[in-house]
Amino acid sequence: MTGFDPTAELERLIACTAKLAAAGLTPATSSNFSIRADANCCLITASGRDKGRLAADDFMRVDSHGNTIDPGRTASAETLLHTQIYRERPDAGAVLHTHSLAQTLLSMRHAQDGFIEIKGYELLKAFHGIKTHDTAIRIPIVANSQDMTALCDAIAPAFAEKAFWGYLIEGHGLYTWGRDVEEAHRHLDAFEFLLTAEMTKLGFRA
């Protein structure tokens, strides 16, 4: 990825995660975040860290298949979901995973459908490659599991779609990504607004 500076991106990610924690998207040390370090390695949050107080030492290196490069450290249980995204999307530079009421409740309500369709909103143009509000996207939903390989297998077919920037795990939260931290954060903001709007339409209250 030409022009991608992992050191600078890590600083941006730390600032981003502080904002997400302040917004209530990382409750109880949940959530995990990563950036691509190079073609074969990413930096991901170590397990159990307070996401509102991250520093560079709270990130660790794993290879493209989720194996720990830094001895004696434990990566997030969901590391394989991050490395899958980097393998499937060579242009992805950052992955954000968060938890909110809208993400959790709507993923449960629409679980049997396997997706949430969102259409007609101006904010759809926040997603890379979408130029008009007059469009629709489907956010895939996969059943929750403690088996990360099973989760990877469940979401794998969705990567065939070009306009695919995020997915939900039922009763859990959202995974989204971008070419860098700024774009990933923009995508997360858009998903959270759109999901909250849909939740409000259904009569749920955050």
Short mmCIF file of N, CA and C in Angstrom, two decimals, residues 106 110 113-118 124 127 136-142 155 158 163-169 174-175 190-192 194-195 198:
data_model
loop_
_atom_site.label_atom_id
_atom_site.label_comp_id
_atom_site.label_asym_id
_atom_site.label_seq_id
_atom_site.Cartn_x
_atom_site.Cartn_y
_atom_site.Cartn_z
N LEU A 106 -30.22 -4.72 16.40
CA LEU A 106 -30.64 -4.96 15.03
C LEU A 106 -30.06 -6.26 14.48
N HIS A 110 -32.73 -9.03 12.94
CA HIS A 110 -32.67 -9.43 11.53
C HIS A 110 -31.84 -10.70 11.30
N ASP A 113 -33.04 -13.19 8.72
CA ASP A 113 -32.92 -12.74 7.33
C ASP A 113 -31.49 -12.92 6.81
N GLY A 114 -30.53 -12.83 7.72
CA GLY A 114 -29.13 -12.93 7.32
C GLY A 114 -28.52 -11.63 6.87
N PHE A 115 -29.30 -10.54 6.93
CA PHE A 115 -28.77 -9.23 6.52
C PHE A 115 -29.74 -8.14 6.97
N ILE A 116 -29.25 -6.92 6.97
CA ILE A 116 -30.09 -5.74 7.11
C ILE A 116 -29.93 -4.93 5.83
N GLU A 117 -31.03 -4.60 5.18
CA GLU A 117 -30.96 -3.76 3.99
C GLU A 117 -31.20 -2.31 4.39
N ILE A 118 -30.34 -1.43 3.91
CA ILE A 118 -30.46 -0.01 4.20
C ILE A 118 -30.44 0.74 2.86
N LEU A 124 -25.33 7.15 2.95
CA LEU A 124 -24.75 6.01 2.25
C LEU A 124 -23.53 6.43 1.43
N PHE A 127 -19.70 5.72 2.33
CA PHE A 127 -18.97 4.50 2.03
C PHE A 127 -18.20 4.64 0.72
N ALA A 136 -28.90 1.00 -2.34
CA ALA A 136 -29.18 0.15 -1.18
C ALA A 136 -27.97 -0.72 -0.89
N ILE A 137 -27.74 -0.97 0.38
CA ILE A 137 -26.69 -1.90 0.77
C ILE A 137 -27.30 -2.96 1.69
N ARG A 138 -26.70 -4.12 1.70
CA ARG A 138 -27.09 -5.16 2.64
C ARG A 138 -25.91 -5.43 3.56
N ILE A 139 -26.16 -5.28 4.85
CA ILE A 139 -25.13 -5.57 5.85
C ILE A 139 -25.32 -7.02 6.28
N PRO A 140 -24.38 -7.90 5.96
CA PRO A 140 -24.55 -9.31 6.33
C PRO A 140 -24.56 -9.50 7.85
N ILE A 141 -25.28 -10.51 8.30
CA ILE A 141 -25.32 -10.89 9.72
C ILE A 141 -24.97 -12.37 9.80
N VAL A 142 -24.00 -12.70 10.65
CA VAL A 142 -23.66 -14.11 10.87
C VAL A 142 -23.93 -14.45 12.33
N ILE A 155 -18.73 -15.80 7.13
CA ILE A 155 -18.74 -14.50 6.46
C ILE A 155 -17.97 -14.52 5.15
N ALA A 158 -19.39 -13.33 1.66
CA ALA A 158 -19.73 -11.92 1.48
C ALA A 158 -18.60 -11.13 0.83
N ALA A 163 -18.96 -3.88 -3.13
CA ALA A 163 -19.37 -2.82 -2.20
C ALA A 163 -19.70 -3.44 -0.85
N PHE A 164 -18.69 -3.91 -0.17
CA PHE A 164 -18.86 -4.60 1.11
C PHE A 164 -17.84 -4.02 2.08
N TRP A 165 -18.35 -3.27 3.07
CA TRP A 165 -17.47 -2.55 3.98
C TRP A 165 -17.71 -2.88 5.45
N GLY A 166 -18.57 -3.88 5.71
CA GLY A 166 -18.77 -4.24 7.10
C GLY A 166 -19.82 -5.33 7.26
N TYR A 167 -19.80 -5.98 8.43
CA TYR A 167 -20.79 -7.00 8.73
C TYR A 167 -21.06 -7.02 10.22
N LEU A 168 -22.18 -7.64 10.58
CA LEU A 168 -22.61 -7.76 11.97
C LEU A 168 -22.53 -9.22 12.43
N ILE A 169 -22.17 -9.40 13.68
CA ILE A 169 -22.26 -10.69 14.33
C ILE A 169 -23.46 -10.62 15.28
N LEU A 174 -20.23 -4.95 15.35
CA LEU A 174 -19.93 -4.62 13.95
C LEU A 174 -18.45 -4.74 13.67
N TYR A 175 -18.13 -5.27 12.50
CA TYR A 175 -16.78 -5.20 11.94
C TYR A 175 -16.82 -4.32 10.71
N ALA A 190 -20.73 6.06 9.70
CA ALA A 190 -21.89 5.91 8.82
C ALA A 190 -22.74 4.71 9.23
N PHE A 191 -22.10 3.57 9.47
CA PHE A 191 -22.86 2.40 9.90
C PHE A 191 -23.63 2.69 11.19
N GLU A 192 -22.98 3.32 12.15
CA GLU A 192 -23.64 3.56 13.43
C GLU A 192 -24.83 4.50 13.27
N LEU A 194 -26.64 4.97 10.49
CA LEU A 194 -27.68 4.30 9.72
C LEU A 194 -28.39 3.22 10.54
N LEU A 195 -27.64 2.48 11.33
CA LEU A 195 -28.26 1.46 12.18
C LEU A 195 -29.11 2.09 13.27
N GLU A 198 -32.33 3.15 11.67
CA GLU A 198 -33.22 2.01 11.46
C GLU A 198 -33.81 1.52 12.77
#
